[in-house]
Coordinates of C-alpha atoms and ligand atoms in Angstrom, one line a residue:
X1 CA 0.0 0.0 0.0
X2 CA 1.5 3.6 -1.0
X3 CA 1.9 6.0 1.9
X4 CA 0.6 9.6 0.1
X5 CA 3.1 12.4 1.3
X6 CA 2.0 15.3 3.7
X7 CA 1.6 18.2 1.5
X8 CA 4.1 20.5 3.6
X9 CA 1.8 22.6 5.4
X10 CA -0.8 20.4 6.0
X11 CA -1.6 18.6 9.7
X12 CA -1.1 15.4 10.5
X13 CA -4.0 13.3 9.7
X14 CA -5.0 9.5 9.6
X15 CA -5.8 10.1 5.9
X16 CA -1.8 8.5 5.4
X17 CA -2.8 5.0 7.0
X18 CA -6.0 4.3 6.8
X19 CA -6.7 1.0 4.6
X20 CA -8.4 2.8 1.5
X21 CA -11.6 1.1 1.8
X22 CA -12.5 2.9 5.2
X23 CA -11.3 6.0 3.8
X24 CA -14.7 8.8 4.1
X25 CA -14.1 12.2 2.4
X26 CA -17.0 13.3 3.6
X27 CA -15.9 13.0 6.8
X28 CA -17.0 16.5 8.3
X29 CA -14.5 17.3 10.9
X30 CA -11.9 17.4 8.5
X31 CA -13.2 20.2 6.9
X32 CA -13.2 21.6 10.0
X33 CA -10.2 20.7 11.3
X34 CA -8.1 21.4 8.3
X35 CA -6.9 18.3 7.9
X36 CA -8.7 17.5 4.5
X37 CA -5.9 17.7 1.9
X38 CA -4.3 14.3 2.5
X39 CA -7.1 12.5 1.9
X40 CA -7.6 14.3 -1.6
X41 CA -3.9 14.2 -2.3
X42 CA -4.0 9.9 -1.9
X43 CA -7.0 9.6 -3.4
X44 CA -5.9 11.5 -6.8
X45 CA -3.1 9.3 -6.5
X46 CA -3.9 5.4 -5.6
X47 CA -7.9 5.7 -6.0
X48 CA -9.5 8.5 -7.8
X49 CA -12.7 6.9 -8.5
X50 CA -13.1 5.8 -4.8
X51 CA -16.1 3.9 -3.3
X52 CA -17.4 4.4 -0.1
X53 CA -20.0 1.9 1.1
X54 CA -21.0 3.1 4.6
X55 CA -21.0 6.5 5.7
X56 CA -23.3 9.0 7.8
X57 CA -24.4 9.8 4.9
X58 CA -25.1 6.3 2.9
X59 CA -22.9 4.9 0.3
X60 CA -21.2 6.9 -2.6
X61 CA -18.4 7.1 -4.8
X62 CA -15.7 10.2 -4.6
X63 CA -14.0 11.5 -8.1
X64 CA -11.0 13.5 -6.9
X65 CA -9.4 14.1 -10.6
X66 CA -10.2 16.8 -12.6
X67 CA -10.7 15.0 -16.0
X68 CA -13.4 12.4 -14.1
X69 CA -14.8 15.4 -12.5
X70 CA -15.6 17.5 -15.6
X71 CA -16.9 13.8 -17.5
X72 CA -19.6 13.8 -15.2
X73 CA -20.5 17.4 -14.7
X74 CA -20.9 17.8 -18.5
X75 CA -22.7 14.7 -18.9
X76 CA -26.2 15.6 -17.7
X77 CA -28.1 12.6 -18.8
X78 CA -26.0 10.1 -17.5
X79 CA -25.7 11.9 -14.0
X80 CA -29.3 13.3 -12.4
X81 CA -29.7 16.3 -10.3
X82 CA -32.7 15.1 -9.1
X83 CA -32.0 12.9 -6.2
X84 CA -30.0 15.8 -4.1
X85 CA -27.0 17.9 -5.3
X86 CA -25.4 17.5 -2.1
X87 CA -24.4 14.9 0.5
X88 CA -27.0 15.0 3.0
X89 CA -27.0 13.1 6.5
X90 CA -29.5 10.1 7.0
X91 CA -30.5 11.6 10.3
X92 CA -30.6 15.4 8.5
X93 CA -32.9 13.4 6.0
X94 CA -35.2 12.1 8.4
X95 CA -35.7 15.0 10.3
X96 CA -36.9 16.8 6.8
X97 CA -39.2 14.2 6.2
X98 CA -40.7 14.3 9.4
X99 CA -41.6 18.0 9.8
X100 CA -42.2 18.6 6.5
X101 CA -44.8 15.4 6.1
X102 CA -43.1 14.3 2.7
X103 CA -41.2 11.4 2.1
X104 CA -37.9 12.0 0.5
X105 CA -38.9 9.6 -2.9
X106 CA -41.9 12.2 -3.0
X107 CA -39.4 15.3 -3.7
X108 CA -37.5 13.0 -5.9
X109 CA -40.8 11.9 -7.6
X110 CA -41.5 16.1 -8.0
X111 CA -37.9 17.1 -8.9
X112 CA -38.2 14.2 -12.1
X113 CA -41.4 16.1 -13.1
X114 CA -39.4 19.3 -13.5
X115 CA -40.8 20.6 -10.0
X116 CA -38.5 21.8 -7.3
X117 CA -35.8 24.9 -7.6
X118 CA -33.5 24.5 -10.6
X119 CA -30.2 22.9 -9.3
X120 CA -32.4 20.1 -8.4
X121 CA -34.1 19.6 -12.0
X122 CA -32.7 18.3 -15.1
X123 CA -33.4 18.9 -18.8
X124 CA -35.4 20.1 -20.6
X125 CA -37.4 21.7 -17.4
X126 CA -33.9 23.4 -15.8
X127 CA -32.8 25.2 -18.7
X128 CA -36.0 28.0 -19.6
X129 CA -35.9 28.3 -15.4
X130 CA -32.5 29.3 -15.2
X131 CA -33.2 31.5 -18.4
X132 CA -35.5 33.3 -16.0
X133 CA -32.8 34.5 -13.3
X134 CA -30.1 34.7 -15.4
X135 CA -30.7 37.9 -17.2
X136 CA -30.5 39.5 -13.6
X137 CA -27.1 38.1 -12.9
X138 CA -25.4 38.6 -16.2
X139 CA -23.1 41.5 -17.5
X140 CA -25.4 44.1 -18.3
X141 CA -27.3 44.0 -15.3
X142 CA -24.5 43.8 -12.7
X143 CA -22.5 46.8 -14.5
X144 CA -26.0 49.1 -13.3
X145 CA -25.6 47.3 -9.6
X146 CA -22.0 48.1 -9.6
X147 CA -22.0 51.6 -8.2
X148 CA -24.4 50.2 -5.8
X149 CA -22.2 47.5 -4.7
X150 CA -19.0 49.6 -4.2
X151 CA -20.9 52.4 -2.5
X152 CA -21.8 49.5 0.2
X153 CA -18.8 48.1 0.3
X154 CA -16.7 51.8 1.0
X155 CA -19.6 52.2 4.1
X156 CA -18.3 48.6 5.6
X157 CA -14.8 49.5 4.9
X158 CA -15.2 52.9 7.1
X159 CA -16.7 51.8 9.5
X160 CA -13.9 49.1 10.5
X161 CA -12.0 50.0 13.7
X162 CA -8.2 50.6 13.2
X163 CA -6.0 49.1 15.7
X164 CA -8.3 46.7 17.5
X165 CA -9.0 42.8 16.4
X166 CA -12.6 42.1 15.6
X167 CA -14.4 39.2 13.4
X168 CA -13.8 39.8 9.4
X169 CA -16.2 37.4 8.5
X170 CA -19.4 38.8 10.4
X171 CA -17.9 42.6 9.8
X172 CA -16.9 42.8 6.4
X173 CA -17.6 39.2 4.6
X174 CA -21.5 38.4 6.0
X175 CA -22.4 42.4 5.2
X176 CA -21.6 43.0 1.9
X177 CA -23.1 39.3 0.5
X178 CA -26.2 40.5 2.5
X179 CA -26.3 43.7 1.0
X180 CA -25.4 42.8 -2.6
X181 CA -28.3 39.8 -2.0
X182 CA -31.0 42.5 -0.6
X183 CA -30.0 44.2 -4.1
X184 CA -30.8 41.7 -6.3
X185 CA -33.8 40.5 -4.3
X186 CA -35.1 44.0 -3.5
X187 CA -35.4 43.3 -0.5
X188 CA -35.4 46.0 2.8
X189 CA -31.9 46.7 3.5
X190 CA -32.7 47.3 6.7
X191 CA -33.4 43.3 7.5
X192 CA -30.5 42.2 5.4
X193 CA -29.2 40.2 7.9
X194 CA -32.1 38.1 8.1
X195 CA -30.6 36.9 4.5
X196 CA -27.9 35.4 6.2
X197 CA -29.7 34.0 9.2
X198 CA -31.7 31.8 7.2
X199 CA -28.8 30.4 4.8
X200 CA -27.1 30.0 7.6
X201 CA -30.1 27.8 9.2
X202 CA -30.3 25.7 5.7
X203 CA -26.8 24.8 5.1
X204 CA -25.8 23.9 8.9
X205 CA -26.6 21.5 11.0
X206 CA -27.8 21.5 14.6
X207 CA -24.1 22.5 17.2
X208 CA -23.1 23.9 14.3
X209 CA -22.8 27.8 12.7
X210 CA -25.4 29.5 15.2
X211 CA -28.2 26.4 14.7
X212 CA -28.9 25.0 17.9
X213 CA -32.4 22.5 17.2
X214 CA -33.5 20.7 14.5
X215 CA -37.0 22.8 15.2
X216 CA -35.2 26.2 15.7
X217 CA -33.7 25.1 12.3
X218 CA -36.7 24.6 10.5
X219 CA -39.0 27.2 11.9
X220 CA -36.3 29.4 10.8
X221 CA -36.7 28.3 7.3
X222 CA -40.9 28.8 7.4
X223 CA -40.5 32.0 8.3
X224 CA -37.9 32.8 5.5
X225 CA -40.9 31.0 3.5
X226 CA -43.7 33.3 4.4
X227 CA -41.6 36.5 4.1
X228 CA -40.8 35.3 0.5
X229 CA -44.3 34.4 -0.3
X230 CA -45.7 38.3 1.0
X231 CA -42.8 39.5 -1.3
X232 CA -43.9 37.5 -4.3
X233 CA -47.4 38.2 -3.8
X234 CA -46.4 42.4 -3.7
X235 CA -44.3 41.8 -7.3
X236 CA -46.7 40.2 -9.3
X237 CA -49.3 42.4 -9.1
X238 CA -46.7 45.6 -9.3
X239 CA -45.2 46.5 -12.9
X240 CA -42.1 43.8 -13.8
X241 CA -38.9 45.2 -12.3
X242 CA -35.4 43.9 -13.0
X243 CA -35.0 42.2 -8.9
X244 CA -34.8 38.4 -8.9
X245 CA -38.3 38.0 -7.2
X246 CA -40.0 40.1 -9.9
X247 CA -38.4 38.0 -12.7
X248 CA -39.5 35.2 -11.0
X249 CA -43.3 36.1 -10.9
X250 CA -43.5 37.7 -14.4
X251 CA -41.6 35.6 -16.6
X252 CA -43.5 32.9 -18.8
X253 CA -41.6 30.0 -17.7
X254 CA -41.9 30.7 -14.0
X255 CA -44.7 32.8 -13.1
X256 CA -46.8 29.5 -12.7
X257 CA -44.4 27.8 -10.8
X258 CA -46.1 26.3 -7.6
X259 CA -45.5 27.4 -3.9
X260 CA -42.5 24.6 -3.5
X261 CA -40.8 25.5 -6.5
X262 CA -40.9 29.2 -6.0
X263 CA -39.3 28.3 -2.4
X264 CA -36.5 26.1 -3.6
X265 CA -35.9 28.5 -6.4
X266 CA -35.7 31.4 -3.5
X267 CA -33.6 29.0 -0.6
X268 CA -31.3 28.1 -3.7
X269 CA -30.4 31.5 -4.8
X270 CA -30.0 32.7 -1.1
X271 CA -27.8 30.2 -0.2
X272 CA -26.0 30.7 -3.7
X273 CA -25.5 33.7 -3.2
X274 CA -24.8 33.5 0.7
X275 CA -22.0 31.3 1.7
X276 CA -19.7 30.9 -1.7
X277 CA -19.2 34.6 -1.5
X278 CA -18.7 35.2 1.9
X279 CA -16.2 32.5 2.2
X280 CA -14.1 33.6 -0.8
X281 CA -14.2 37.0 0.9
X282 CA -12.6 35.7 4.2
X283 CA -10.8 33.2 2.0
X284 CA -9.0 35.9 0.3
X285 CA -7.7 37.8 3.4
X286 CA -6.8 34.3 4.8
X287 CA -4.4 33.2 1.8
X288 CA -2.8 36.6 1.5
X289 CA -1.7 36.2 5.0
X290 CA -0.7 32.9 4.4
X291 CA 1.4 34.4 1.1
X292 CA 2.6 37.4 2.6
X293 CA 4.5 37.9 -1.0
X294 CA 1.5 37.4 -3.0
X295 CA -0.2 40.3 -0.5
X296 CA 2.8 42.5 -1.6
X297 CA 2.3 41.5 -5.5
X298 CA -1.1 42.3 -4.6
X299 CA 0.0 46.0 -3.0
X300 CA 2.5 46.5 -6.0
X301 CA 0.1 45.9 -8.4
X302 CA -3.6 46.5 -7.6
X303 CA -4.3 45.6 -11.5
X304 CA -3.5 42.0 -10.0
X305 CA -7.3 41.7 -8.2
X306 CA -9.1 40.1 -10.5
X307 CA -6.3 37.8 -11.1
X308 CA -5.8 37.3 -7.1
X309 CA -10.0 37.4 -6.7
X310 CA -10.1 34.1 -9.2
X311 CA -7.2 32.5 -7.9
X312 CA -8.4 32.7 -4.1
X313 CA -11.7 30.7 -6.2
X314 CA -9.8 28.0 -7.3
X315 CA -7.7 27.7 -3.7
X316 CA -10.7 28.3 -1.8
X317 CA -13.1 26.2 -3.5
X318 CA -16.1 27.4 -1.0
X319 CA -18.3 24.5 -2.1
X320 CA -16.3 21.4 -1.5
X321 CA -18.2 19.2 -4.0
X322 CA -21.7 19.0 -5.8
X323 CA -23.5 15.6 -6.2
X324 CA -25.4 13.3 -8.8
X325 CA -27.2 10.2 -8.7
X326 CA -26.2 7.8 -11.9
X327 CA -29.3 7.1 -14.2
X328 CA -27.9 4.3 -16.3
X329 CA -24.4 2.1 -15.2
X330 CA -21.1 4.2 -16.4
X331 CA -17.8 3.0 -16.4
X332 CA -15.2 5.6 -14.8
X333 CA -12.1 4.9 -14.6
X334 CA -11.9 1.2 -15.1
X335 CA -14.8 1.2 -12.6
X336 CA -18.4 0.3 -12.6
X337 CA -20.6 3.1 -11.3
X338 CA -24.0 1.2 -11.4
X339 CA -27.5 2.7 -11.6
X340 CA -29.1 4.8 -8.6
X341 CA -25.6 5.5 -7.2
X342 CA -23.9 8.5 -5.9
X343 CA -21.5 9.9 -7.4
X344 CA -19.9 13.2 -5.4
X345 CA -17.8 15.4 -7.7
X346 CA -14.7 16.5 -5.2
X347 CA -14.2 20.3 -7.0
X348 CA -11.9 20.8 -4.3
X349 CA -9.7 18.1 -5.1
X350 CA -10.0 18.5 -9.2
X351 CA -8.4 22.7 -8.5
X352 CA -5.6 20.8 -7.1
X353 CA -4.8 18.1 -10.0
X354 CA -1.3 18.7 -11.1
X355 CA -2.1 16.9 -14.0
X356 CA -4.2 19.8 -15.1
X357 CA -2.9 23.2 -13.0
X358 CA 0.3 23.7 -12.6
X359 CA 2.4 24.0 -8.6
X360 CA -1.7 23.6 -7.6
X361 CA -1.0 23.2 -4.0
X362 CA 0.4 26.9 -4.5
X363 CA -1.7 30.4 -4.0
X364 CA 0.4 32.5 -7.1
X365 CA -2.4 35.7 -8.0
X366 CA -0.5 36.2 -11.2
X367 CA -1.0 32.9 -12.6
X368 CA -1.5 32.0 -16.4
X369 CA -4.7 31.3 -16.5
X370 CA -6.6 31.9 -13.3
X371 CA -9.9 31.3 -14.6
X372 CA -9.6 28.0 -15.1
X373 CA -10.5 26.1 -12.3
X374 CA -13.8 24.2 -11.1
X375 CA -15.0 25.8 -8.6
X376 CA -18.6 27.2 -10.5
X377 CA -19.0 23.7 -11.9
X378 CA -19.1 22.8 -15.8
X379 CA -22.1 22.2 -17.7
X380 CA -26.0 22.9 -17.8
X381 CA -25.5 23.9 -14.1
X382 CA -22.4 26.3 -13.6
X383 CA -23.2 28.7 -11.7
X384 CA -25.2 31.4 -12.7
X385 CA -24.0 33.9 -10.4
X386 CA -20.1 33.6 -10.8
X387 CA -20.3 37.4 -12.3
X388 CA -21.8 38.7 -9.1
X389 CA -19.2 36.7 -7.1
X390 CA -16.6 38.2 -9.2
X391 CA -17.7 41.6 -8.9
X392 CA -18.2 41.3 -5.2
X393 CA -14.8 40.1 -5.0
X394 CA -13.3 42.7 -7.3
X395 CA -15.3 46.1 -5.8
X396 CA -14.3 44.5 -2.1
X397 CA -10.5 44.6 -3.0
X398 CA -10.4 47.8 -5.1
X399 CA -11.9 49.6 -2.2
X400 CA -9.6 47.8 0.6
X401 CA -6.4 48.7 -1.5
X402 CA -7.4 52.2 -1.8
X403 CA -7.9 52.4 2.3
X404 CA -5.9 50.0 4.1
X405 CA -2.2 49.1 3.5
X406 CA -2.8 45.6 5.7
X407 CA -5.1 43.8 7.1
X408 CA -3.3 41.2 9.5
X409 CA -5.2 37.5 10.6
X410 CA -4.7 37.0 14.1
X411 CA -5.0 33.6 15.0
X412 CA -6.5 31.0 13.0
X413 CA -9.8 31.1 12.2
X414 CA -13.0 28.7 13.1
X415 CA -13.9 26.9 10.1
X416 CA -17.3 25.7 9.0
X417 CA -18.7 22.1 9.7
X418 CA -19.3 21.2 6.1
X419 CA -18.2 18.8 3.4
X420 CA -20.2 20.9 1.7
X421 CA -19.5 24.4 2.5
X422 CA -15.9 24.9 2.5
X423 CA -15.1 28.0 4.8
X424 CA -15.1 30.2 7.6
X425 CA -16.9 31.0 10.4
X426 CA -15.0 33.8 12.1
X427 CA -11.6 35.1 11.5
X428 CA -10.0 37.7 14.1
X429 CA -7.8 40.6 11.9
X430 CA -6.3 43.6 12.6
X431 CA -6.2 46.2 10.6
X432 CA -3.1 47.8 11.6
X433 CA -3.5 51.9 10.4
X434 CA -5.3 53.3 7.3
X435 CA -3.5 54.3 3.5
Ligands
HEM1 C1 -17.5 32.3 -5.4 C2 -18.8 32.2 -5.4 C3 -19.6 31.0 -5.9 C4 -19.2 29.7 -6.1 C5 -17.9 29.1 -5.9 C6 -20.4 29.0 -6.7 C7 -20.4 27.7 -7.0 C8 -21.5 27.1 -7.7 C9 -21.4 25.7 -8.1 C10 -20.3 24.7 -7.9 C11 -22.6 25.4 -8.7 C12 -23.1 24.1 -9.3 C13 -22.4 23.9 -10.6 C14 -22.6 22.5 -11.2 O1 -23.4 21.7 -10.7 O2 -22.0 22.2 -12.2 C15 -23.4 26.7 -8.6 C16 -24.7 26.8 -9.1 C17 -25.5 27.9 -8.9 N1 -25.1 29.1 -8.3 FE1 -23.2 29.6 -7.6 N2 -21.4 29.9 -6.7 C18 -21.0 31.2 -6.3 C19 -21.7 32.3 -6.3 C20 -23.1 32.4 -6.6 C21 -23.8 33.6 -6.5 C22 -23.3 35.0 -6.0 C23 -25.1 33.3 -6.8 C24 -26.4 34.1 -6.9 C25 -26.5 35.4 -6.6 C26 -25.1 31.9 -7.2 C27 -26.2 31.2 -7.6 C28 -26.2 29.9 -8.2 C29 -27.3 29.3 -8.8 C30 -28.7 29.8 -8.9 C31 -26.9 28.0 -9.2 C32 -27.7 26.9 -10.0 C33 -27.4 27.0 -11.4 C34 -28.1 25.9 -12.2 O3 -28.6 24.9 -11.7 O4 -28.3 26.1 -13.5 N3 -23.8 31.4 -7.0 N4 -22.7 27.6 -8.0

């Protein structure tokens, strides 16, 4: 059996002798804990179509190579959406099913039928659905929310105390994703937060990232529900605007969508836009620490942030994997992935195949091609809000370079409970004096 080698930098970790066949990716308090990267590393190495057949979260196979990876995210037909897009606990399962009165075969038997939000759907019903939202999140659109964005994000930047340590993800990272999210919803700035509350509450589980009951949990999400519901029922009878909601109720292939689909549609582009932002924010002031000469590339050169905003994507990777469920048997390989299985797409460990990116296990913000790494996905489902993320990103950095000559992390920073979610949950800086 081949002994991988510790990335240097990485924790010790029983990822280097475990028998393979006991090996869990998923395992969730490696994420936590940091100690992740070993596992990925031998697994791209001795087993990168790996089969787990017990776990917390039923059996399922791992790709960990990028060219496996992309196979299965392009081929839609082969790989369903439909049975859950991401590994979900048995116990997280049942307690759905429980309070919500609906077996889980029910929402699979909906989500076939094209019903349910569209991450969840496959052709032909995803594609005129995304169509709907997209036109909100593309090019033209975000260059009018711009100003907006950067306005916002100068307010957060001012109102930082110099001199003192205090929490860069709730500060700076939670704020502006809440206030570029009430943007595109339309939603009253003044309960922003409340954004963030309930993404938080439906990507965590109970002990973990402020959710403390599987009740507290789920009442949490009704109530996001019923807000969402007044606000649709406001926009479709007003005049079509250009906020997500609005394009929701008035365009042809959504505006009869029923009460479950508008919800999933809603909880999907919350948490979309929640989390994956957020993370790559915090991630960004966490690997420039890390690569205190890439910070001063950075300092040299603010033409560099797009560059640096992309890279700290890839390196990031703030969702871990996506999943699919096979719909005929595919050989990957050399081995047989059968009908009904699960097959979890590891984007974290595909932005770190040398076989495909160069020094990957290296943070460089003036690489080649930065761009090119999986971290929106490939395929019918790439992420239709990358260009928002990137703009975040971009505005965030722009407006730090111009005020702030460093922004030092004390201590390292609490990360979240997720094989899902890959990032943090508070981060102590300093922000030593202004430009
Ligand atoms: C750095 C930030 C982000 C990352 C890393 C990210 C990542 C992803 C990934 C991996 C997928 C699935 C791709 C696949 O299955 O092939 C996805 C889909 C999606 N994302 Fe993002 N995302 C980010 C930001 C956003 C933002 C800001 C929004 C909305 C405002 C958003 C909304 C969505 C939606 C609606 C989908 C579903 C697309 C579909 O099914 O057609 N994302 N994202």
């Amino acid at each position: 059996m081949n002994i991988a080698v510790k990335p240097e930098g990485v924790r010790e970790s029983d990822a280097f002798i475990l028998p393979l066949a006991e090996l869990n990716p998923a395992r969730t308090d490696r994420f936590q804990d940091d100690t992740i990267w070993p596992v990925f590393e031998r697994l791209r190495r001795e087993d990168p179509v790996h089969f787990t057949p017990d776990s917390e979260f039923g059996p399922y196979w791992s790709l960990a190579r990028w060219d496996d990876i992309m196979a299965v995210d392009t081929d839609h037909e082969a790989f369903s959406s439909t049975e859950g897009i991401g590994l979900q606990t048995l116990e997280s399962r049942k307690a759905f099913e429980k309070v919500l009165g609906r077996s889980e075969e029910e929402d699979i038997a909906a989500a076939k039928r094209g019903e349910g939000s569209f991450i969840g759907i496959d052709e032909p019903y995803h594609a005129p659905k995304r169509k709907a939202v997209s036109p909100t999140l593309a090019p033209a659109n975000l260059a009018k929310m711009s100003p907006i964005v950067r306005d916002r994000a100068g307010e957060i930047l001012d109102a930082l105390p110099i001199g003192e340590p205090f929490d860069w993800v709730d500060k700076v990272s939670m704020e502006l994703t809440a206030m570029t999210l009430a943007t595109l919803f339309d939603f009253p700035m003044e309960q922003r937060r409340r954004l963030t509350t309930w993404s938080d509450m439906v990507m965590n589980e109970p002990g973990h990232g402020g959710v403390e009951s599987w009740e507290q949990k789920i009442m949490s999400i009704f109530e996001c529900r019923a807000v969402f519901q007044d606000l649709w029922n406001q926009r479709v009878d007003a005049e079509p605007g250009i906020d997500l909601i609005s394009m929701l109720a008035h365009d042809p292939a959504t505006r009869n969508m029923g009460y479950e689909e508008y919800q999933g549609n809603v909880v999907l582009l919350i948490v979309g836009g929640n989390d994956t932002t957020r993370n790559t924010i915090s991630g960004s002031v966490y690997w420039l620490n890390k690569n205190p000469d890439q910070y001063d590339k950075l300092r040299a050169d603010p033409g560099l942030v797009s560059n640096m905003v992309s890279e700290t994507i890839r390196y990031q990777t703030p969702l871990a994997h996506m999943a699919r469920v096979a719909t005929r048997d595919v050989e990957i390989g050399g081995k047989l992935i059968k009908t009904g299985d699960r097959v979890v797409m590891w984007y974290i460990s595909g932005n770190r195949d040398d076989a495909v990116i160069e020094n990957p296990d290296a943070f460089i913000i003036d690489r080649a091609r930065p761009r090119h790494h999986m971290s929106f996905g490939f395929g019918v489902h790439r992420c239709v809000g990358n260009r928002v993320a990137e703009l975040q990103l971009t505005i965030i950095w722009e407006e730090i370079l111009k005020r702030f000559p460093r922004i030092e992390v004390v201590g390292e920073p609490l990360r979240t409970y997720s094989a899902f979610v890959h990032g943090y949950e508070s981060m102590q800086v300093v922000i030593p004096e202004r430009a």
